[in-house]
Coordinates of N, CA and C in Angstrom, one line a residue:
X12 N 0.9 -1.2 0.0 CA 0.0 0.0 0.0 C 0.9 1.2 0.0
X13 N 0.6 2.2 -0.9 CA 1.3 3.4 -0.9 C 0.5 4.6 -0.4
X14 N 1.0 5.3 0.7 CA 0.2 6.4 1.2 C -0.1 7.4 0.2
X15 N -1.3 8.0 0.2 CA -1.6 9.1 -0.8 C -0.7 10.3 -0.5
X16 N -0.2 10.9 -1.5 CA 0.7 12.0 -1.4 C 0.1 13.2 -0.7
X17 N -1.2 13.4 -0.8 CA -1.8 14.5 -0.2 C -2.1 14.4 1.3
X18 N -1.8 13.3 1.9 CA -2.0 13.1 3.3 C -0.7 13.0 4.0
X19 N -0.8 13.2 5.4 CA 0.4 13.1 6.2 C 0.2 11.9 7.1
X20 N 1.2 11.0 7.0 CA 1.1 9.8 7.8 C 2.4 9.6 8.6
X21 N 2.4 8.9 9.7 CA 3.5 8.5 10.5 C 3.9 7.1 10.1
X22 N 5.1 6.8 9.7 CA 5.5 5.5 9.3 C 6.8 5.2 10.0
X23 N 7.1 3.9 10.1 CA 8.4 3.4 10.6 C 9.0 2.7 9.4
X24 N 10.3 3.0 9.0 CA 10.9 2.4 7.8 C 12.1 1.7 8.2
X25 N 12.4 0.7 7.4 CA 13.7 -0.1 7.5 C 14.1 -0.5 6.1
X26 N 15.1 0.3 5.7 CA 15.5 0.1 4.3 C 14.4 0.6 3.4
X27 N 14.0 -0.2 2.4 CA 13.0 0.1 1.5 C 11.6 -0.3 2.0
X28 N 11.5 -0.9 3.2 CA 10.3 -1.4 3.7 C 9.8 -0.4 4.8
X29 N 8.4 -0.3 5.0 CA 7.9 0.6 5.9 C 6.6 0.0 6.4
X30 N 6.1 0.5 7.6 CA 4.8 0.1 8.1 C 4.2 1.4 8.8
X31 N 2.9 1.5 8.7 CA 2.2 2.6 9.4 C 2.4 2.5 10.9
X32 N 2.7 3.6 11.5 CA 2.9 3.6 12.9 C 1.7 3.8 13.8
X33 N 0.5 3.6 13.2 CA -0.7 3.8 13.9 C -1.0 2.6 14.8
X34 N -0.5 1.5 14.5 CA -0.7 0.3 15.3 C 0.6 -0.2 15.9
X35 N 0.7 -0.1 17.2 CA 1.9 -0.5 17.9 C 2.2 -2.0 17.7
X36 N 1.2 -2.8 17.5 CA 1.4 -4.2 17.2 C 2.1 -4.4 15.9
X37 N 1.7 -3.6 14.9 CA 2.3 -3.7 13.5 C 3.8 -3.3 13.6
X38 N 4.0 -2.2 14.4 CA 5.4 -1.7 14.5 C 6.3 -2.7 15.2
X39 N 5.7 -3.3 16.3 CA 6.5 -4.3 17.1 C 6.9 -5.5 16.2
X40 N 5.9 -6.0 15.4 CA 6.2 -7.1 14.5 C 7.2 -6.7 13.4
X41 N 7.0 -5.5 12.9 CA 7.9 -5.1 11.8 C 9.4 -5.0 12.3
X42 N 9.6 -4.5 13.5 CA 10.9 -4.4 14.1 C 11.4 -5.6 14.9
X43 N 10.6 -6.7 14.8 CA 10.9 -7.9 15.6 C 11.2 -7.7 17.0
X44 N 10.3 -6.8 17.6 CA 10.4 -6.5 19.1 C 9.5 -7.5 19.9
X45 N 10.1 -7.9 21.0 CA 9.3 -8.8 21.9 C 8.5 -7.9 22.9
X46 N 7.5 -7.3 22.4 CA 6.7 -6.4 23.2 C 5.2 -6.8 23.2
X47 N 4.6 -6.8 24.3 CA 3.2 -7.2 24.4 C 2.4 -5.9 24.1
X48 N 1.8 -5.8 23.0 CA 1.0 -4.6 22.6 C -0.5 -4.9 22.6
X49 N -0.9 -6.0 23.1 CA -2.3 -6.4 23.2 C -3.1 -5.4 24.1
X50 N -4.3 -5.1 23.9 CA -5.1 -4.2 24.8 C -5.1 -4.8 26.2
X51 N -5.0 -3.9 27.2 CA -5.0 -4.3 28.6 C -6.4 -4.5 29.1
X52 N -7.3 -3.7 28.5 CA -8.7 -3.8 28.9 C -9.5 -4.7 28.0
X53 N -10.5 -5.4 28.6 CA -11.4 -6.2 27.8 C -12.3 -5.3 27.0
X54 N -13.1 -5.8 26.0 CA -14.0 -5.1 25.2 C -15.1 -4.4 26.2
X55 N -15.5 -5.2 27.1 CA -16.5 -4.6 28.1 C -16.0 -3.5 28.9
X56 N -14.7 -3.6 29.4 CA -14.1 -2.6 30.1 C -13.9 -1.3 29.3
X57 N -13.6 -1.6 28.0 CA -13.3 -0.5 27.1 C -14.6 0.3 26.8
X58 N -15.7 -0.4 26.7 CA -17.0 0.2 26.5 C -17.4 1.1 27.7
X59 N -17.1 0.6 28.9 CA -17.4 1.3 30.1 C -16.5 2.6 30.2
X60 N -15.2 2.4 29.8 CA -14.3 3.5 29.9 C -14.6 4.6 28.9
X61 N -14.9 4.2 27.7 CA -15.3 5.2 26.7 C -16.5 6.0 27.1
X62 N -17.4 5.3 27.7 CA -18.6 6.0 28.2 C -18.2 7.1 29.2
X63 N -17.3 6.8 30.1 CA -16.9 7.8 31.1 C -16.1 8.9 30.4
X64 N -15.3 8.6 29.4 CA -14.6 9.6 28.7 C -15.5 10.6 28.0
X65 N -16.5 10.0 27.3 CA -17.4 10.9 26.5 C -18.3 11.8 27.5
X66 N -18.7 11.2 28.6 CA -19.5 12.0 29.6 C -18.6 13.2 30.1
X67 N -17.3 12.8 30.4 CA -16.4 13.8 31.0 C -16.1 14.9 29.9
X68 N -15.9 14.5 28.7 CA -15.7 15.5 27.6 C -16.9 16.4 27.4
X69 N -18.1 15.9 27.5 CA -19.3 16.7 27.4 C -19.3 17.8 28.5
X70 N -19.0 17.3 29.7 CA -19.0 18.3 30.8 C -18.0 19.4 30.7
X71 N -16.8 19.0 30.3 CA -15.7 20.0 30.2 C -16.0 20.9 29.0
X72 N -16.5 20.4 27.9 CA -16.8 21.3 26.7 C -17.8 22.3 27.1
X73 N -18.7 22.0 27.9 CA -19.8 23.0 28.3 C -19.2 24.1 29.1
X74 N -18.0 23.9 29.7 CA -17.4 24.9 30.6 C -16.7 26.0 29.8
X75 N -16.4 25.7 28.5 CA -15.5 26.6 27.7 C -16.4 27.7 27.2
X76 N -16.0 29.0 27.4 CA -16.8 30.1 26.9 C -16.7 30.2 25.4
X77 N -17.8 30.6 24.8 CA -17.9 30.6 23.3 C -17.0 31.6 22.7
X78 N -16.5 32.5 23.5 CA -15.5 33.5 23.0 C -14.2 32.9 22.6
X79 N -14.0 31.6 23.0 CA -12.8 30.9 22.6 C -13.0 29.9 21.4
X80 N -14.2 29.9 20.8 CA -14.5 29.0 19.8 C -13.5 28.9 18.6
X81 N -13.1 30.1 18.1 CA -12.2 30.1 17.0 C -10.7 30.4 17.4
X82 N -10.4 30.4 18.7 CA -9.1 30.6 19.1 C -8.2 29.4 18.7
X83 N -7.0 29.6 18.3 CA -6.1 28.5 17.9 C -5.4 27.9 19.1
X84 N -5.3 26.6 19.1 CA -4.5 25.9 20.1 C -3.0 26.2 20.0
X85 N -2.3 26.1 21.1 CA -0.9 26.5 21.1 C -0.2 25.4 20.2
X86 N 0.7 25.9 19.3 CA 1.5 25.1 18.4 C 0.7 24.2 17.6
X87 N -0.6 24.5 17.3 CA -1.4 23.7 16.4 C -2.2 24.6 15.5
X88 N -2.4 24.1 14.3 CA -3.3 24.8 13.4 C -4.7 24.2 13.5
X89 N -5.3 24.4 14.7 CA -6.6 23.8 15.0 C -7.2 24.7 16.1
X90 N -8.5 24.9 15.9 CA -9.3 25.8 16.8 C -9.8 25.0 18.0
X91 N -10.2 25.7 19.1 CA -10.9 25.0 20.2 C -12.1 24.3 19.7
X92 N -12.8 24.9 18.8 CA -14.1 24.4 18.2 C -13.8 23.0 17.5
X93 N -12.8 23.0 16.7 CA -12.4 21.8 16.0 C -12.0 20.7 17.0
X94 N -11.2 21.0 18.0 CA -10.7 20.0 18.9 C -11.8 19.3 19.6
X95 N -12.7 20.2 20.1 CA -13.9 19.6 20.9 C -14.7 18.7 20.1
X96 N -15.0 19.2 18.8 CA -15.8 18.4 17.9 C -15.1 17.1 17.6
X97 N -13.8 17.1 17.4 CA -13.0 16.0 17.1 C -13.1 14.8 18.1
X98 N -13.2 15.2 19.4 CA -13.3 14.1 20.4 C -14.4 13.2 20.1
X99 N -15.6 13.8 19.8 CA -16.8 13.0 19.6 C -16.8 12.4 18.2
X100 N -16.2 13.1 17.3 CA -16.1 12.5 15.9 C -15.3 11.3 15.9
X101 N -14.2 11.2 16.7 CA -13.4 10.0 16.7 C -14.3 8.8 17.1
X102 N -15.1 8.9 18.1 CA -16.0 7.8 18.5 C -17.0 7.5 17.5
X103 N -17.6 8.5 16.8 CA -18.6 8.3 15.8 C -18.0 7.6 14.6
X104 N -16.7 8.0 14.3 CA -16.1 7.3 13.1 C -15.9 5.8 13.4
X105 N -15.5 5.5 14.7 CA -15.4 4.1 15.0 C -16.6 3.3 14.7
X106 N -17.8 3.9 15.1 CA -19.1 3.2 14.8 C -19.3 3.0 13.3
X107 N -18.9 4.0 12.5 CA -19.1 3.9 11.1 C -18.2 2.8 10.5
X108 N -17.1 2.6 11.1 CA -16.2 1.5 10.6 C -16.7 0.1 11.0
X109 N -17.4 0.0 12.2 CA -18.0 -1.2 12.5 C -19.1 -1.6 11.6
X110 N -19.6 -0.6 10.8 CA -20.7 -0.9 9.9 C -20.2 -1.1 8.5
X111 N -18.9 -1.3 8.3 CA -18.3 -1.6 7.1 C -17.6 -0.5 6.3
X112 N -17.7 0.7 6.9 CA -17.0 1.9 6.2 C -15.5 1.8 6.5
X113 N -14.7 2.1 5.5 CA -13.2 2.1 5.7 C -12.8 3.4 6.5
X114 N -12.1 3.2 7.5 CA -11.6 4.3 8.3 C -10.5 5.1 7.5
X115 N -10.7 6.4 7.4 CA -9.8 7.2 6.7 C -9.3 8.3 7.6
X116 N -8.2 8.9 7.3 CA -7.7 10.0 8.2 C -8.6 11.2 8.0
X117 N -9.1 11.4 6.8 CA -9.9 12.5 6.5 C -11.2 12.5 7.4
X118 N -11.7 11.3 7.5 CA -13.0 11.2 8.3 C -12.7 11.5 9.8
X119 N -11.5 11.2 10.3 CA -11.2 11.5 11.7 C -11.0 13.0 11.9
X120 N -10.4 13.7 11.0 CA -10.1 15.1 11.2 C -11.1 16.1 10.6
X121 N -12.3 15.6 10.2 CA -13.3 16.4 9.6 C -13.7 17.6 10.5
X122 N -13.8 18.8 10.0 CA -14.2 19.9 10.7 C -15.7 19.9 11.1
X123 N -16.1 20.5 12.1 CA -17.5 20.5 12.5 C -18.4 21.2 11.4
X124 N -19.6 20.9 11.3 CA -20.5 21.6 10.3 C -20.7 23.0 10.7
X125 N -21.0 23.9 9.8 CA -21.3 25.3 10.1 C -22.4 25.5 11.0
X126 N -23.3 24.5 11.1 CA -24.5 24.6 12.0 C -24.1 24.6 13.5
X127 N -22.9 24.1 13.8 CA -22.4 24.0 15.2 C -21.7 25.3 15.5
X128 N -22.3 26.2 16.3 CA -21.8 27.5 16.6 C -21.5 27.8 18.0
X129 N -21.6 26.8 18.9 CA -21.4 27.0 20.3 C -20.8 25.7 20.9
X130 N -20.2 25.8 22.1 CA -19.7 24.6 22.8 C -20.8 23.8 23.3
X131 N -22.0 24.4 23.7 CA -23.1 23.6 24.1 C -23.6 22.7 23.0
X132 N -23.6 23.2 21.7 CA -24.0 22.4 20.6 C -23.0 21.2 20.3
X133 N -21.8 21.5 20.6 CA -20.8 20.4 20.4 C -21.0 19.4 21.5
X134 N -21.3 19.8 22.7 CA -21.5 18.8 23.8 C -22.8 18.0 23.5
X135 N -23.8 18.7 22.9 CA -25.1 18.0 22.6 C -24.8 16.9 21.5
X136 N -23.9 17.3 20.6 CA -23.5 16.3 19.6 C -22.8 15.1 20.3
X137 N -22.0 15.4 21.3 CA -21.3 14.4 22.0 C -22.3 13.5 22.7
X138 N -23.4 14.0 23.2 CA -24.5 13.2 23.9 C -25.1 12.2 22.8
X139 N -25.3 12.7 21.6 CA -25.9 11.9 20.6 C -24.9 10.7 20.2
X140 N -23.6 11.1 20.1 CA -22.6 10.0 19.8 C -22.5 9.0 20.9
X141 N -22.5 9.5 22.2 CA -22.5 8.6 23.3 C -23.7 7.6 23.2
X142 N -24.9 8.1 22.9 CA -26.0 7.2 22.8 C -25.9 6.2 21.7
X143 N -25.3 6.6 20.6 CA -25.0 5.7 19.5 C -24.0 4.6 19.9
X144 N -23.0 4.9 20.6 CA -22.1 3.9 21.1 C -22.8 2.9 22.0
X145 N -23.6 3.5 22.9 CA -24.3 2.6 23.8 C -25.2 1.6 23.1
X146 N -25.9 2.2 22.1 CA -26.8 1.3 21.3 C -26.0 0.2 20.5
X147 N -24.9 0.6 20.0 CA -24.1 -0.4 19.3 C -23.6 -1.5 20.2
X148 N -23.2 -1.1 21.4 CA -22.6 -2.0 22.4 C -23.7 -3.0 22.8
X149 N -24.9 -2.5 23.1 CA -26.0 -3.3 23.6 C -26.7 -4.1 22.5
X150 N -26.4 -3.9 21.3 CA -27.1 -4.5 20.2 C -26.7 -6.0 20.1
X151 N -25.6 -6.4 20.7 CA -25.2 -7.8 20.7 C -24.5 -8.1 22.0
X152 N -24.6 -9.4 22.4 CA -23.9 -9.8 23.6 C -22.6 -10.4 23.3
X153 N -22.3 -10.5 22.0 CA -21.0 -11.2 21.6 C -20.2 -10.3 20.6
X154 N -19.4 -9.5 21.2 CA -18.5 -8.7 20.4 C -17.2 -9.4 20.2
X155 N -16.9 -10.0 19.1 CA -15.7 -10.8 18.8 C -14.5 -9.8 18.7
X156 N -13.6 -9.8 19.7 CA -12.5 -8.9 19.7 C -11.5 -9.1 18.5
X157 N -11.6 -10.3 17.9 CA -10.7 -10.6 16.8 C -11.3 -10.2 15.4
X158 N -12.6 -9.7 15.4 CA -13.2 -9.3 14.1 C -12.4 -8.2 13.5
X159 N -12.2 -8.2 12.2 CA -11.3 -7.2 11.6 C -12.1 -6.1 11.0
X160 N -11.5 -4.9 11.2 CA -12.1 -3.6 10.6 C -11.1 -3.1 9.6
X161 N -11.6 -2.4 8.6 CA -10.7 -1.9 7.5 C -10.4 -0.5 7.8
X162 N -9.1 -0.2 7.9 CA -8.6 1.1 8.3 C -7.5 1.5 7.3
X163 N -7.2 2.8 7.3 CA -6.1 3.3 6.4 C -4.8 2.8 6.7
X164 N -4.6 2.1 7.9 CA -3.3 1.5 8.2 C -3.5 0.0 8.2
X165 N -4.4 -0.5 7.4 CA -4.6 -2.0 7.2 C -5.7 -2.5 8.0
X166 N -6.0 -3.8 7.8 CA -7.1 -4.5 8.6 C -6.6 -4.7 10.0
X167 N -7.5 -4.3 10.9 CA -7.1 -4.3 12.4 C -8.2 -5.0 13.2
X168 N -7.8 -5.8 14.2 CA -8.8 -6.3 15.1 C -9.7 -5.2 15.7
X169 N -11.0 -5.5 15.9 CA -11.8 -4.4 16.5 C -11.4 -4.1 17.9
X170 N -10.8 -5.0 18.6 CA -10.4 -4.7 20.0 C -9.3 -3.6 20.0
X171 N -8.4 -3.7 19.0 CA -7.3 -2.8 18.9 C -7.8 -1.4 18.5
X172 N -8.8 -1.4 17.5 CA -9.3 -0.1 17.1 C -10.2 0.5 18.2
X173 N -10.9 -0.3 18.9 CA -11.7 0.2 20.0 C -10.8 0.8 21.1
X174 N -9.7 0.2 21.4 CA -8.7 0.7 22.3 C -8.2 2.1 21.8
X175 N -7.8 2.1 20.5 CA -7.2 3.3 20.0 C -8.3 4.5 20.0
X176 N -9.5 4.1 19.7 CA -10.6 5.1 19.8 C -10.7 5.7 21.2
X177 N -10.7 4.8 22.2 CA -10.9 5.1 23.6 C -9.8 6.0 24.1
X178 N -8.5 5.6 23.9 CA -7.4 6.4 24.4 C -7.3 7.7 23.6
X179 N -7.6 7.7 22.4 CA -7.6 8.9 21.5 C -8.5 10.0 22.1
X180 N -9.8 9.6 22.4 CA -10.8 10.5 23.0 C -10.3 10.9 24.4
X181 N -9.7 9.9 25.2 CA -9.3 10.3 26.5 C -8.2 11.3 26.5
X182 N -7.2 11.1 25.6 CA -6.1 12.1 25.6 C -6.5 13.5 25.3
X183 N -7.5 13.6 24.3 CA -8.0 15.0 24.0 C -8.8 15.5 25.2
X184 N -9.5 14.6 25.9 CA -10.3 15.1 27.0 C -9.3 15.6 28.2
X185 N -8.2 14.9 28.3 CA -7.2 15.4 29.2 C -6.8 16.9 28.8
X186 N -6.6 17.1 27.5 CA -6.2 18.4 27.0 C -7.2 19.4 27.3
X187 N -8.5 19.1 27.3 CA -9.6 20.0 27.6 C -9.4 20.6 29.0
X188 N -9.1 19.7 30.0 CA -8.9 20.1 31.3 C -7.7 21.1 31.4
X189 N -6.7 20.8 30.7 CA -5.5 21.7 30.7 C -5.9 23.1 30.1
X190 N -6.7 23.1 29.0 CA -7.1 24.3 28.4 C -8.0 25.2 29.3
X191 N -8.8 24.5 30.0 CA -9.7 25.2 31.0 C -8.8 25.9 32.1
X192 N -7.9 25.1 32.6 CA -7.0 25.7 33.6 C -6.2 26.9 33.1
X193 N -5.8 26.8 31.8 CA -5.1 27.9 31.2 C -6.0 29.2 31.0
X194 N -7.3 28.9 31.0 CA -8.2 30.1 30.9 C -8.8 30.4 32.3
X195 N -8.1 29.9 33.4 CA -8.5 30.2 34.8 C -9.9 29.7 35.1
X196 N -10.2 28.6 34.5 CA -11.5 27.9 34.8 C -11.2 26.5 35.4
X197 N -11.7 26.3 36.6 CA -11.5 25.0 37.3 C -12.2 23.9 36.6
X198 N -11.6 22.9 36.0 CA -12.2 21.8 35.3 C -13.2 21.0 36.2
X199 N -14.4 20.8 35.8 CA -15.4 20.1 36.5 C -15.2 18.6 36.4
X200 N -14.6 18.0 37.4 CA -14.4 16.5 37.4 C -13.7 16.0 36.2
X201 N -12.4 16.4 35.9 CA -11.7 15.9 34.8 C -11.4 14.4 35.0
X202 N -10.8 13.7 34.0 CA -10.5 12.3 34.1 C -9.4 12.1 35.2
X203 N -9.6 11.0 35.9 CA -8.7 10.7 37.0 C -7.7 9.6 36.5
X204 N -6.5 9.5 37.2 CA -5.6 8.4 36.9 C -6.2 7.0 36.8
X205 N -7.2 6.8 37.7 CA -7.8 5.5 37.7 C -8.7 5.3 36.4
X206 N -9.2 6.4 35.9 CA -10.1 6.2 34.7 C -9.2 6.1 33.5
X207 N -7.9 6.4 33.6 CA -7.0 6.3 32.5 C -6.2 5.0 32.6
X208 N -6.2 4.3 33.7 CA -5.5 3.1 33.9 C -5.8 2.1 32.9
X209 N -4.8 1.5 32.3 CA -5.0 0.4 31.3 C -5.0 1.0 29.9
X210 N -5.1 2.3 29.7 CA -5.1 2.9 28.4 C -3.7 3.4 28.0
X211 N -3.2 3.2 26.8 CA -1.9 3.6 26.5 C -1.8 5.1 26.1
X212 N -2.3 5.9 27.0 CA -2.2 7.4 26.7 C -0.8 7.9 26.8
X213 N -0.4 8.9 26.1 CA 0.9 9.4 26.3 C 1.1 10.0 27.7
X214 N 2.4 10.0 28.1 CA 2.7 10.5 29.5 C 2.3 12.0 29.5
X215 N 2.7 12.8 28.5 CA 2.4 14.2 28.5 C 1.0 14.5 28.0
X216 N 0.4 15.5 28.6 CA -1.0 15.9 28.2 C -0.9 16.6 26.8
X217 N 0.2 17.4 26.7 CA 0.4 18.2 25.4 C 1.8 18.0 24.9
X218 N 1.9 17.6 23.7 CA 3.3 17.4 23.1 C 3.6 18.6 22.3
X219 N 4.6 19.4 22.9 CA 5.0 20.6 22.3 C 6.0 20.3 21.1

């Protein structure tokens, strides 16, 4: 597979060979590393954890004043509005992939529609996404963790993609708490270390 020239991807190369760096398991196998990259949480635990993350994100998003909607994040060409929308879009994109849609980078980084003009509207969107995740999870009692999903970095077990979705949303939700603190607003019940336990989130909340 050759990455499209118009997109930006992170890869690990060795000579003329390369692998997408989106999956730690693929990287470990490519470099012949003896590293256990399997998800630490079960599918059930992941579903519970993602629910907590989405609820927390909704609460923190509602705390941000609309005067910051179009403000740019530090060292990023992204607005507060886009970041907040992105948290819930990541979870919604996961659901689309479980329905047979191929996960693309463009779908993950899509900007919010023009109709969303406030942080409360973004949080309301988050409520709807949370409901969709709950409906998907409750639709069957047997979620096969080995079932494959089609992504831009190859076919991946749903367990791995579910983990990536959960920690991706969690990492950005950590960033929301930091942004609120930077605006002299006390975050209302941000994520705790216990709620992040078992997720491979980066050590730093913000990578400068």
